[in-house]
PDB file of C-alpha atoms and ligand atoms in Angstrom:
ATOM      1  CA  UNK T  78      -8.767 -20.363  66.478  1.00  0.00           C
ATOM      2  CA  UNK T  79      -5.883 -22.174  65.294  1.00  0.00           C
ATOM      3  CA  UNK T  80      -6.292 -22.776  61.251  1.00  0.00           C
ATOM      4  CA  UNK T  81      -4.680 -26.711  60.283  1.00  0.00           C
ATOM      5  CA  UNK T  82      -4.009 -27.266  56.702  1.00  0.00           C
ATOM      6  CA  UNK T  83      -3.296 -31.142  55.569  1.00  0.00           C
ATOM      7  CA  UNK T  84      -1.204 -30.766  52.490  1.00  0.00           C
ATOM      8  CA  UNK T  85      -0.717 -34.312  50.882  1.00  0.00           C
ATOM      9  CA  UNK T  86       2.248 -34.514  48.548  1.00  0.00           C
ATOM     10  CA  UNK T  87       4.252 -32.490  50.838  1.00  0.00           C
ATOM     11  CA  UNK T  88       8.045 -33.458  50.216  1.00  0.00           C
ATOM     12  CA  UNK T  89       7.182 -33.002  46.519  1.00  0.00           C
ATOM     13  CA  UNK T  90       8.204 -29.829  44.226  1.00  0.00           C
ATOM     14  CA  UNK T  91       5.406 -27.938  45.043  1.00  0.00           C
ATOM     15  CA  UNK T  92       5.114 -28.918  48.345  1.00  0.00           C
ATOM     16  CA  UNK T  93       8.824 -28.343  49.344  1.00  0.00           C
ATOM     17  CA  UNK T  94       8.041 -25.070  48.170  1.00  0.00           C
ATOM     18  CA  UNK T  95       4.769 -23.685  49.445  1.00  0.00           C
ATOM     19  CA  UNK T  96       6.158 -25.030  52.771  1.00  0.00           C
ATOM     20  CA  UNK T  97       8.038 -22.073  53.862  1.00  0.00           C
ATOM     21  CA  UNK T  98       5.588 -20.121  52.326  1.00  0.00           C
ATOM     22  CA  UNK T  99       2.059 -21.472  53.659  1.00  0.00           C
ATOM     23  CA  UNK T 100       3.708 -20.740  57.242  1.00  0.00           C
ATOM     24  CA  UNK T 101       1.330 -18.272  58.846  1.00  0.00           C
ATOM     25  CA  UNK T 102       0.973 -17.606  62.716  1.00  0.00           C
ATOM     26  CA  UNK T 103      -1.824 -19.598  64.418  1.00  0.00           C
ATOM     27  CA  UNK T 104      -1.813 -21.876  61.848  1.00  0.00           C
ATOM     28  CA  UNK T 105      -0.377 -25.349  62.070  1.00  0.00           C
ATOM     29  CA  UNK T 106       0.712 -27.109  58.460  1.00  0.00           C
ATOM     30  CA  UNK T 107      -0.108 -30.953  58.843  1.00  0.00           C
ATOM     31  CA  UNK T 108       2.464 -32.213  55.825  1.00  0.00           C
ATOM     32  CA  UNK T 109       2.318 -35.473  54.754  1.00  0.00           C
ATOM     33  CA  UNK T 110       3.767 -37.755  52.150  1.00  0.00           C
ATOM     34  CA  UNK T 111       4.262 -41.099  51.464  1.00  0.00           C
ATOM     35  CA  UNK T 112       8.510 -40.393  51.498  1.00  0.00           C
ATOM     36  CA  UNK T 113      10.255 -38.695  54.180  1.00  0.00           C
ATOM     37  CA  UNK T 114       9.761 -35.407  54.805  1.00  0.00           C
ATOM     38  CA  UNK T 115      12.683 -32.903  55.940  1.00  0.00           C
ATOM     39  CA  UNK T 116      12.300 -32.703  59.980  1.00  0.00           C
ATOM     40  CA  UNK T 117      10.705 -29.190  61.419  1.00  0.00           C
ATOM     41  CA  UNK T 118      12.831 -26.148  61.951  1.00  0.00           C
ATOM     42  CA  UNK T 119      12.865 -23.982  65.341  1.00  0.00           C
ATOM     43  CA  UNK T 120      10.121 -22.816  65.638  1.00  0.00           C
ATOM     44  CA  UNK T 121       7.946 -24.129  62.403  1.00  0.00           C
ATOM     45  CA  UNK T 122       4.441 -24.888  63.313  1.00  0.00           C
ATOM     46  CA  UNK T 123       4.070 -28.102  61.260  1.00  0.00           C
ATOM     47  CA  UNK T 124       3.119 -31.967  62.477  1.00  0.00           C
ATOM     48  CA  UNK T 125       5.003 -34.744  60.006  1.00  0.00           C
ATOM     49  CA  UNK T 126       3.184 -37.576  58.442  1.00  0.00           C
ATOM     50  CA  UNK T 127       4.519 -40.562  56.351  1.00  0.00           C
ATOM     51  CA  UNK T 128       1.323 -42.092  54.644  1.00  0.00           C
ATOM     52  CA  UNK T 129       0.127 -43.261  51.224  1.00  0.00           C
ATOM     53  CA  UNK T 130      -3.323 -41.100  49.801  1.00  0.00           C
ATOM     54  CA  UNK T 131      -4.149 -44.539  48.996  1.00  0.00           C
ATOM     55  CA  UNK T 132      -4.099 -45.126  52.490  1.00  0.00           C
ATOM     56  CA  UNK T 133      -7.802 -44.661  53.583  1.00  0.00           C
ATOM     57  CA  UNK T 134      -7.599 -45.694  57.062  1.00  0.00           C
ATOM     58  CA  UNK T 135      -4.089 -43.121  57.270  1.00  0.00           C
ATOM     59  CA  UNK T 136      -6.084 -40.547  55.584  1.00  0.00           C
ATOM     60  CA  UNK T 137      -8.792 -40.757  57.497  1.00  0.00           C
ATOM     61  CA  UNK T 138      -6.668 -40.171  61.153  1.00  0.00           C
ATOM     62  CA  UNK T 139      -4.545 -37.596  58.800  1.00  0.00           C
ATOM     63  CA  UNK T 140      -7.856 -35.440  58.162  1.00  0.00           C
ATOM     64  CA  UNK T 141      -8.634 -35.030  62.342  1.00  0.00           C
ATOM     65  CA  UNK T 142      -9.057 -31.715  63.780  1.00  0.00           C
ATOM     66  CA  UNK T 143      -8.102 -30.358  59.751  1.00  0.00           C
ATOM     67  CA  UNK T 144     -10.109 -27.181  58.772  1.00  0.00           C
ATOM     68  CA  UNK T 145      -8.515 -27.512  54.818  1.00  0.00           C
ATOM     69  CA  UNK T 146      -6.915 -29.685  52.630  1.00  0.00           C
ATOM     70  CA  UNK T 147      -4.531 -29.010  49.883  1.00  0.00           C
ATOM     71  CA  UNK T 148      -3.819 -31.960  48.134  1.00  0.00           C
ATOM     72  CA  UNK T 149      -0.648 -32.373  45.586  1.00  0.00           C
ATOM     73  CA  UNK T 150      -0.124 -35.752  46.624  1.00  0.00           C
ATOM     74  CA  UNK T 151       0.586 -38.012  43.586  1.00  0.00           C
ATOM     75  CA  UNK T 152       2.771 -38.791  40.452  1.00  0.00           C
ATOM     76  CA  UNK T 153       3.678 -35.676  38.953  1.00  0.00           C
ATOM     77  CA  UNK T 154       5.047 -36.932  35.791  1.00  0.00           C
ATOM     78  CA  UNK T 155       3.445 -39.143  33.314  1.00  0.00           C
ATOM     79  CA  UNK T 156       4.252 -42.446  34.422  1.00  0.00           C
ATOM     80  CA  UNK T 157       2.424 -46.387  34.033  1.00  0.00           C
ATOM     81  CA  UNK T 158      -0.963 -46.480  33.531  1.00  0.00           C
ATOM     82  CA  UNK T 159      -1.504 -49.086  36.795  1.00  0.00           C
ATOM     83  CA  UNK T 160       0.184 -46.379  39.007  1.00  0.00           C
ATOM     84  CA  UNK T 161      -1.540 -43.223  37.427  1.00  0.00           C
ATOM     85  CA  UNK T 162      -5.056 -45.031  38.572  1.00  0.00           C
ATOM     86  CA  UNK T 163      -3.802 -46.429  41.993  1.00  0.00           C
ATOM     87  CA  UNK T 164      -2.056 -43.396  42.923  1.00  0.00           C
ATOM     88  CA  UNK T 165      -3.020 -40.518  41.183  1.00  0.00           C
ATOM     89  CA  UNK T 166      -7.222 -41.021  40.737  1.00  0.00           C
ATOM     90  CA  UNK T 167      -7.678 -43.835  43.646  1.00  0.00           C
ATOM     91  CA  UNK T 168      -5.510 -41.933  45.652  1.00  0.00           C
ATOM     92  CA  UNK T 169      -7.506 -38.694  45.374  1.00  0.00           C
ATOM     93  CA  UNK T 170     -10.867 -40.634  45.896  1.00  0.00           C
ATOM     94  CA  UNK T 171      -9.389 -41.381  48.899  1.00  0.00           C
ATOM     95  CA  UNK T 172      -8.540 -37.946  49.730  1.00  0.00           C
ATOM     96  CA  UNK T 173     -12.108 -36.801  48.757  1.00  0.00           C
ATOM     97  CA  UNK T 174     -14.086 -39.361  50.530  1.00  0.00           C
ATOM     98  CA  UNK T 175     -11.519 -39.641  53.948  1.00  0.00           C
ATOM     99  CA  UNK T 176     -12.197 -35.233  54.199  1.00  0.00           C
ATOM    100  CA  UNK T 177     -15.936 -36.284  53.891  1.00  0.00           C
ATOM    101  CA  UNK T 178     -16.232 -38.714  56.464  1.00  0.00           C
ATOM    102  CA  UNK T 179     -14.242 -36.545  59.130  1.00  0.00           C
ATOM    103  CA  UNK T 180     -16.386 -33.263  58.463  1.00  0.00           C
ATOM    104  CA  UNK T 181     -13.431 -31.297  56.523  1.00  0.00           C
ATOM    105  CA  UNK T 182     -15.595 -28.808  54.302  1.00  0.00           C
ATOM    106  CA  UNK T 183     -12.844 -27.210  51.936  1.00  0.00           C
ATOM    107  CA  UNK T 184     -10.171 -29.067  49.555  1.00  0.00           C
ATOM    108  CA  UNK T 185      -8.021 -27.509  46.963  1.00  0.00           C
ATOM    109  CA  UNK T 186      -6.736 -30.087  44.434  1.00  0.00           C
ATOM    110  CA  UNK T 187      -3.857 -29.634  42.167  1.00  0.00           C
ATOM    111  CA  UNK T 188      -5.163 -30.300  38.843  1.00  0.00           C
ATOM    112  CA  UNK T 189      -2.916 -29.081  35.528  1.00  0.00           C
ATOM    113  CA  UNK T 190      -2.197 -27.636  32.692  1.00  0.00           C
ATOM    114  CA  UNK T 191      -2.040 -31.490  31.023  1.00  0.00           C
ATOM    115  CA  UNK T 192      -5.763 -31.846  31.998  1.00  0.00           C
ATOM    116  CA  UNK T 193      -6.099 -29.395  28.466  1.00  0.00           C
ATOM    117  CA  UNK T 194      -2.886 -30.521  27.080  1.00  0.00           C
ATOM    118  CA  UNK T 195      -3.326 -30.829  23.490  1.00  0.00           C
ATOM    119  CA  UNK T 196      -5.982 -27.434  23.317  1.00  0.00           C
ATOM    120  CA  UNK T 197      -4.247 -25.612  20.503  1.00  0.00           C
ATOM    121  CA  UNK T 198      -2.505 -22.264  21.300  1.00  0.00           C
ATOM    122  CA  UNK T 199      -3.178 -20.904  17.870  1.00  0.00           C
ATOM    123  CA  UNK T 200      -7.123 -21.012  19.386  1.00  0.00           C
ATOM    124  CA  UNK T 201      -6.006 -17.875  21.719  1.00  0.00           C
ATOM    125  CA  UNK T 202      -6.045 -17.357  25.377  1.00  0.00           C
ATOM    126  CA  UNK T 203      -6.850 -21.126  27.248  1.00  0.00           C
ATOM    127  CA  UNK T 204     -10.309 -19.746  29.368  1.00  0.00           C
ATOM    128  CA  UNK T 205     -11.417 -21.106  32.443  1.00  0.00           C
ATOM    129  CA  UNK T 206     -13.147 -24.456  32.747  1.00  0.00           C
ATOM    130  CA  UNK T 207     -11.931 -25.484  28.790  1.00  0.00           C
ATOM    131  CA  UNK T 208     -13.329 -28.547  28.196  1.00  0.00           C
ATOM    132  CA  UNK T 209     -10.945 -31.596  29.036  1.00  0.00           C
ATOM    133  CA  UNK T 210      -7.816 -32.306  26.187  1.00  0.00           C
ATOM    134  CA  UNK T 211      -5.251 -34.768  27.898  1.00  0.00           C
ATOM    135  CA  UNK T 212      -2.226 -35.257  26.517  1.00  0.00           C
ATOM    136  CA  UNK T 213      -1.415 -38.522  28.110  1.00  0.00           C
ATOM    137  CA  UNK T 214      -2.421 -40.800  31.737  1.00  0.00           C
ATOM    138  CA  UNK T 215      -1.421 -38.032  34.166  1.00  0.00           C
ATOM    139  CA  UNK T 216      -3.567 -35.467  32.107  1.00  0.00           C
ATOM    140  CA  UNK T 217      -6.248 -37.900  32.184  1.00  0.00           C
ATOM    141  CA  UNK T 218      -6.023 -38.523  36.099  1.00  0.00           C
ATOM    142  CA  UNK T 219      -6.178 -34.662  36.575  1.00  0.00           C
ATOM    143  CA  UNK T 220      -9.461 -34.891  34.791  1.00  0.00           C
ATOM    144  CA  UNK T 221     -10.498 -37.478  36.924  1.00  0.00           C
ATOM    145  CA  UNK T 222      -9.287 -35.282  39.881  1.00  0.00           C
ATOM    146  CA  UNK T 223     -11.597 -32.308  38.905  1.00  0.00           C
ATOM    147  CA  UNK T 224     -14.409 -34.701  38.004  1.00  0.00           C
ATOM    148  CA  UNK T 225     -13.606 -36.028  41.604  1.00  0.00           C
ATOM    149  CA  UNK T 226     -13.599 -32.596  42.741  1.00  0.00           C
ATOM    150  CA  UNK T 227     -16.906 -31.640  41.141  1.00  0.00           C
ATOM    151  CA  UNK T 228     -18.722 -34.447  42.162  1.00  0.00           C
ATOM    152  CA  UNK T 229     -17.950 -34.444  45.930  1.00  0.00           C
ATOM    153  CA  UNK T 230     -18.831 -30.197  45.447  1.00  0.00           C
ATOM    154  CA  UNK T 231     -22.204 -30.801  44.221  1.00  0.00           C
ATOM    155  CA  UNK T 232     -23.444 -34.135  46.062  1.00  0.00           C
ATOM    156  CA  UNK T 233     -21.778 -33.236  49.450  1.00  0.00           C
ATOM    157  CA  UNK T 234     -21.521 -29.472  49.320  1.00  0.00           C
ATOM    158  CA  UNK T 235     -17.759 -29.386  49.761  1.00  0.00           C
ATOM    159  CA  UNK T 236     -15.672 -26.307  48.553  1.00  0.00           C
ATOM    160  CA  UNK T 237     -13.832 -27.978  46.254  1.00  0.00           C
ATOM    161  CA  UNK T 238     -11.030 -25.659  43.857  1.00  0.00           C
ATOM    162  CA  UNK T 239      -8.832 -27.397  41.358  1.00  0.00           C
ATOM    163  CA  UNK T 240      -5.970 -25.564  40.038  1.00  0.00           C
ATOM    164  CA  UNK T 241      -4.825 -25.929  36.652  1.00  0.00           C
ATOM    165  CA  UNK T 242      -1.112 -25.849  37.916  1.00  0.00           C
ATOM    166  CA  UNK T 243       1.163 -24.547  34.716  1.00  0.00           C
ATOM    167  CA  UNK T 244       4.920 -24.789  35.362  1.00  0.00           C
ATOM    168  CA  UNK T 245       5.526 -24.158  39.457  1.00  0.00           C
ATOM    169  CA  UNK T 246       9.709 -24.002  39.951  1.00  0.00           C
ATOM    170  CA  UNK T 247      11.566 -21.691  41.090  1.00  0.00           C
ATOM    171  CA  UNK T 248      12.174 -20.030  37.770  1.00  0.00           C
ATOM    172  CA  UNK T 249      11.262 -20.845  34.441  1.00  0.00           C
ATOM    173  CA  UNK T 250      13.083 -23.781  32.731  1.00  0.00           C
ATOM    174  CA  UNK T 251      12.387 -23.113  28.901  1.00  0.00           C
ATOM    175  CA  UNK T 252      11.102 -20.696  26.402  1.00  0.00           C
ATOM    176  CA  UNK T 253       7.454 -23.001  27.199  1.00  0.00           C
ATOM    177  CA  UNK T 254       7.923 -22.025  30.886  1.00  0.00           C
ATOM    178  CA  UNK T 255       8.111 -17.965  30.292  1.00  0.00           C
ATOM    179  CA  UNK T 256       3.812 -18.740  29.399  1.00  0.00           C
ATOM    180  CA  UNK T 257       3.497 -21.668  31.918  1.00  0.00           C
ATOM    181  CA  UNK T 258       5.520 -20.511  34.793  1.00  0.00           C
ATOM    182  CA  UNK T 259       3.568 -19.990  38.716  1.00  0.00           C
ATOM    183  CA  UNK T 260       6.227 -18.317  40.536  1.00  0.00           C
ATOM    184  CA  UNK T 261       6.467 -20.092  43.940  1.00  0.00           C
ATOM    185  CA  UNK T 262       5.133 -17.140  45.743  1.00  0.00           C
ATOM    186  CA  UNK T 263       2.172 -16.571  43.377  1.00  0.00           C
ATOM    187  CA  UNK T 264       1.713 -19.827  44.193  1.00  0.00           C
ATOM    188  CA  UNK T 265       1.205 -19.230  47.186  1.00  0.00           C
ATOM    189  CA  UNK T 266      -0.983 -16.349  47.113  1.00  0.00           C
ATOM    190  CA  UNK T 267      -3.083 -18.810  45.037  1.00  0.00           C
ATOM    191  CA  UNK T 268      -3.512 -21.031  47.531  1.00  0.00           C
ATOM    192  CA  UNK T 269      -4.070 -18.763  50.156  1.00  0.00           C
ATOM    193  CA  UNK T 270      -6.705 -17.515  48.015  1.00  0.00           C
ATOM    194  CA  UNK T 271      -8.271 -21.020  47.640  1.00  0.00           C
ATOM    195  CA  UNK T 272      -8.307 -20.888  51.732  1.00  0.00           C
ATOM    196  CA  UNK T 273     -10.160 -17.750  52.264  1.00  0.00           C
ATOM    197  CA  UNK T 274     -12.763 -16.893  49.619  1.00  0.00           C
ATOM    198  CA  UNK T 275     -15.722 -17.420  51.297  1.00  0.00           C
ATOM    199  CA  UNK T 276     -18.227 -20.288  49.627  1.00  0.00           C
ATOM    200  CA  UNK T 277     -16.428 -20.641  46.320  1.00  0.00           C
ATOM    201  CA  UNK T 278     -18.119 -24.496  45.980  1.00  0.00           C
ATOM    202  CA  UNK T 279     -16.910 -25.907  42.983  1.00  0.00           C
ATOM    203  CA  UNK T 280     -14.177 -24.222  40.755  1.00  0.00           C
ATOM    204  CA  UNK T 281     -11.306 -24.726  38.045  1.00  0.00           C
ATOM    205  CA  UNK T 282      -8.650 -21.649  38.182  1.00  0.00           C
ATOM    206  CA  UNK T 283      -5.438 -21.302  36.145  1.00  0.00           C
ATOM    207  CA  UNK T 284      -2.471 -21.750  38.173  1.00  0.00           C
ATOM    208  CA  UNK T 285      -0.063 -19.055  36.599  1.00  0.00           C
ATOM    209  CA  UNK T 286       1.884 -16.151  37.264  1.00  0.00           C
ATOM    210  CA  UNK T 287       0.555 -12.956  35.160  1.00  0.00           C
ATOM    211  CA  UNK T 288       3.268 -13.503  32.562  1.00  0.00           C
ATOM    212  CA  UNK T 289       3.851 -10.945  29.986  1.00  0.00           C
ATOM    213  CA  UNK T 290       3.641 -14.544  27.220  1.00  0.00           C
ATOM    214  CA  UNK T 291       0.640 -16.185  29.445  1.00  0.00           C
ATOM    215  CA  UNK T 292      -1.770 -17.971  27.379  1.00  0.00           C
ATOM    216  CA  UNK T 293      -4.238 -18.623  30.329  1.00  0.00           C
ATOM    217  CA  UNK T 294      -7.276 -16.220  31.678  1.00  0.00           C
ATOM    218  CA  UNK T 295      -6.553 -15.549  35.445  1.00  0.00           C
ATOM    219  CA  UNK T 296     -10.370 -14.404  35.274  1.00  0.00           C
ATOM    220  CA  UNK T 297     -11.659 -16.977  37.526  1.00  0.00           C
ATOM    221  CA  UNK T 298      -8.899 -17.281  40.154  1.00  0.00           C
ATOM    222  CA  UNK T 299      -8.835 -12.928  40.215  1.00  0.00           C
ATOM    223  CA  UNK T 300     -12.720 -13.904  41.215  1.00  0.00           C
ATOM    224  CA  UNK T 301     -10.980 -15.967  44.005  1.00  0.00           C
ATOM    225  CA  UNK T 302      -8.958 -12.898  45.101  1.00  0.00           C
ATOM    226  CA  UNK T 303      -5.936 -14.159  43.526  1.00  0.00           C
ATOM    227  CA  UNK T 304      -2.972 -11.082  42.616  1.00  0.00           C
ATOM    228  CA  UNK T 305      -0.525 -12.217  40.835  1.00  0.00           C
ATOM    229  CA  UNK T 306       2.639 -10.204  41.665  1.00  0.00           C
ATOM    230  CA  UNK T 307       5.460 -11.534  39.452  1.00  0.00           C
ATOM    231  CA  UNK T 308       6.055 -11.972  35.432  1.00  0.00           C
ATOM    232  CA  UNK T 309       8.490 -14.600  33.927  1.00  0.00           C
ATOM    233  CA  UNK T 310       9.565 -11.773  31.505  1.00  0.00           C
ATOM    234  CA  UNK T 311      11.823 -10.921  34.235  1.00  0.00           C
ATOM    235  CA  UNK T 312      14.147 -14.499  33.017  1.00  0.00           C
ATOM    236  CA  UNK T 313      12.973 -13.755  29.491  1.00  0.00           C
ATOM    237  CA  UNK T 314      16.863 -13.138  27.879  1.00  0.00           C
ATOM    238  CA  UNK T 315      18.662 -15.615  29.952  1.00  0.00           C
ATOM    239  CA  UNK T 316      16.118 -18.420  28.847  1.00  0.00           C
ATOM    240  CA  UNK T 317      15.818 -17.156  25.335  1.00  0.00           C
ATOM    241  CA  UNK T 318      19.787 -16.802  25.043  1.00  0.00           C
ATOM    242  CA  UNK T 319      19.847 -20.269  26.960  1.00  0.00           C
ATOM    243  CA  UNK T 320      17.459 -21.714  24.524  1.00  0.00           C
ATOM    244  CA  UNK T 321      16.468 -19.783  21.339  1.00  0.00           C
ATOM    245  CA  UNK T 322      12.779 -19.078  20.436  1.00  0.00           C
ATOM    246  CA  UNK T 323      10.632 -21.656  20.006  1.00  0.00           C
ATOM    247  CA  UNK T 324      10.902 -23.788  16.696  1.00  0.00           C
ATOM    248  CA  UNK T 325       6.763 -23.112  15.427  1.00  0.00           C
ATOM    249  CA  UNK T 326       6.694 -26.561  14.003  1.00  0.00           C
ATOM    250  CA  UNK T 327       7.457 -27.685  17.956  1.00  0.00           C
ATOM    251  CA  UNK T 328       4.720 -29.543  20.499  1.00  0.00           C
ATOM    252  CA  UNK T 329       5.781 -26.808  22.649  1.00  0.00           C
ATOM    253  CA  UNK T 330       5.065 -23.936  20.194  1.00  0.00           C
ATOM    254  CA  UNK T 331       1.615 -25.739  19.124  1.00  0.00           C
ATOM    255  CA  UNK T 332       0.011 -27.765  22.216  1.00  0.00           C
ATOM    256  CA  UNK T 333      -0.319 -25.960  25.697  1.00  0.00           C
ATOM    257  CA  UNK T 334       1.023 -29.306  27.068  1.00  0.00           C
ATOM    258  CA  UNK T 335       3.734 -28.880  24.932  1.00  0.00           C
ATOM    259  CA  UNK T 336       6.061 -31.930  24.366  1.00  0.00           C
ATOM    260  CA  UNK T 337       3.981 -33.866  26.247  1.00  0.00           C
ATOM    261  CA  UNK T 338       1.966 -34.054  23.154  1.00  0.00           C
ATOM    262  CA  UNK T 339       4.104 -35.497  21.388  1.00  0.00           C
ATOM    263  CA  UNK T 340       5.744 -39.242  20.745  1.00  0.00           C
ATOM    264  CA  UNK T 341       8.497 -38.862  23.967  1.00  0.00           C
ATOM    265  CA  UNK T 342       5.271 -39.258  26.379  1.00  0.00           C
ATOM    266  CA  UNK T 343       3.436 -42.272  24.444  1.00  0.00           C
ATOM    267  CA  UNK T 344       2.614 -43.960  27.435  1.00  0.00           C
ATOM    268  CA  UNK T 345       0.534 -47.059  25.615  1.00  0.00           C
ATOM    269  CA  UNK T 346       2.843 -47.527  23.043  1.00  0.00           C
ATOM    270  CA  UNK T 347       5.557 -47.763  25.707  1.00  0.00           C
ATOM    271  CA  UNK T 348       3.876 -50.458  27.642  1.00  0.00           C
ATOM    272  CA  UNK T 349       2.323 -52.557  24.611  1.00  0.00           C
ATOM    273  CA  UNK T 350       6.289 -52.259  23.235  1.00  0.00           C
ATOM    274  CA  UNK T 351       4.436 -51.573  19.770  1.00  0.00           C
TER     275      UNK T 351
HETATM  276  C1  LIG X 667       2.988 -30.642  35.393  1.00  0.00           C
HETATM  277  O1  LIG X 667       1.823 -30.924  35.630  1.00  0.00           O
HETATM  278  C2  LIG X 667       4.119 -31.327  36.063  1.00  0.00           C
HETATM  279  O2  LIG X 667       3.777 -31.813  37.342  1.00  0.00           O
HETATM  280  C3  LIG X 667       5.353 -30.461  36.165  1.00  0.00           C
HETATM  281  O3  LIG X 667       6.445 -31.283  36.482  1.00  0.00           O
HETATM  282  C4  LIG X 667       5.633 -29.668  34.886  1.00  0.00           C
HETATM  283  O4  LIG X 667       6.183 -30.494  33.934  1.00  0.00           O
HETATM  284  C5  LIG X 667       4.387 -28.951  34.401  1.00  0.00           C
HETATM  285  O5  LIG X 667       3.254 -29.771  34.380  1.00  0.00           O
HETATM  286  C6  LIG X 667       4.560 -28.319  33.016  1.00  0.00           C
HETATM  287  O6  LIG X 667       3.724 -28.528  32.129  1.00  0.00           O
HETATM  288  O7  LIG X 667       5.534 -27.581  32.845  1.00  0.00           O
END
């Protein structure tokens, strides 16, 4: 039987780069976003999709014939307050309740690091399922998106796993990044994870590489089946000559969100102009 796998949010970072890597045979990737997304290669198994998740009647027709979704759809920066809820909590409500109506019975949610933003790193390794800390609206619609995620689990008996997403590029950006970083293909051996543990109902993993400087517990997503196979250390003198350690007195030294703790991402003092 052929697997197909909705992922919403496709032409974004993570998206654009689980792509390649999601590509499996007898399995057809159903991407769709709300901009355009890069037409299919020879011989790439994937249908194309321009939609909003705030679409309902679009997500509804998007979740036909889908056996999982993996949803990254959304604003992935901290951004207005009005498009946080429409987009980034409405819009996975949307997602949640559209899967339910057409009978899909597993959806992995990207949830993030900023869910548990300002939990202290001086208060040791971040476990699994730590207790919501946002460090500003996108952290808070993550929360939303797991509280989503739980509640469709336990009233509807959906597999529902949100990932706590750290820093997913290509290679680490900062010093912050060498703790934070998901290399793209751990990533993807996340997610493929997420696909194929059998009856994992409801669940919050860490979404990081095994990094020599990781502050997370991979403890719940090894119960997944998840390996990690890479380690930022690998970019460890580049960044640090690039960058120089971390100042301690830093958001990103203190905070696991790191400077989105601090004043740069005051959202409501933005908008109110005071
Ligand atoms: C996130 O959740 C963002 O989507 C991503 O752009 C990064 O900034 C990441 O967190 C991070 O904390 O590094």
């Amino acid at each position: 039987m052929t697997a197909r796998i909705l992922i919403t949010g496709a032409a974004g970072v993570v998206g654009t780069l689980m792509r390649p890597r999601l590509a499996a045979e007898n399995r057809v990737l159903r991407l769709l976003d709300v901009a355009e997304l890069p037409a299919a290669r020879d011989g790439e198994n994937v249908e194309l999709l321009q939609a909003s998740v705030t679409d309902m009647a679009a997500m509804e027709s998007a979740m036909k014939d889908v056996d999982a979704v993996i949803h990254l759809g959304g604003h992935s920066l901290e951004n207005t307050w009005e498009n946080i809820l429409r987009v980034n909590i409405d819009g996975t409500h949307t997602v949640l309740e559209a899967a339910r109506r057409q009978g899909v019975r597993r959806v992995i949610l990207a949830s993030s690091n900023h869910a548990v933003g300002y939990v202290e790193r001086a208060s040791g390794e971040a476990g699994d399922y730590l207790f919501p800390r946002p460090d500003t609206y996108y952290g808070v619609s993550k929360v939303a998106v797991e509280a989503l995620g739980s509640m469709y689990a336990d009233r509807y008996g959906l597999d529902v796993i949100t990932i706590r997403i750290g820093s997913c590029f290509e290679r680490p950006k900062d010093v912050r990044m060498l703790s934070t970083w998901l290399s793209p293909d751990d990533g993807a051996r996340l997610f493929e994870a997420c696909l194929s543990v059998p009856a994992p109902g409801f669940r919050i993993v860490w979404g990081v590489s095994d990094n020599d400087r990781r502050w997370f517990s991979l403890d719940e997503a090894h119960a997944l089946g998840y390996e990690s196979k890479d380690n930022s250390e690998v970019y460890a003198a580049e960044v640090l000559a690039e960058h120089g350690e971390l100042d301690p007195s830093s958001y990103a030294a203190k905070y696991v969100g790191g400077a989105w703790c601090g004043p740069e991402f005051d959202t409501a003092v933005k908008e109110a102009g005071r």
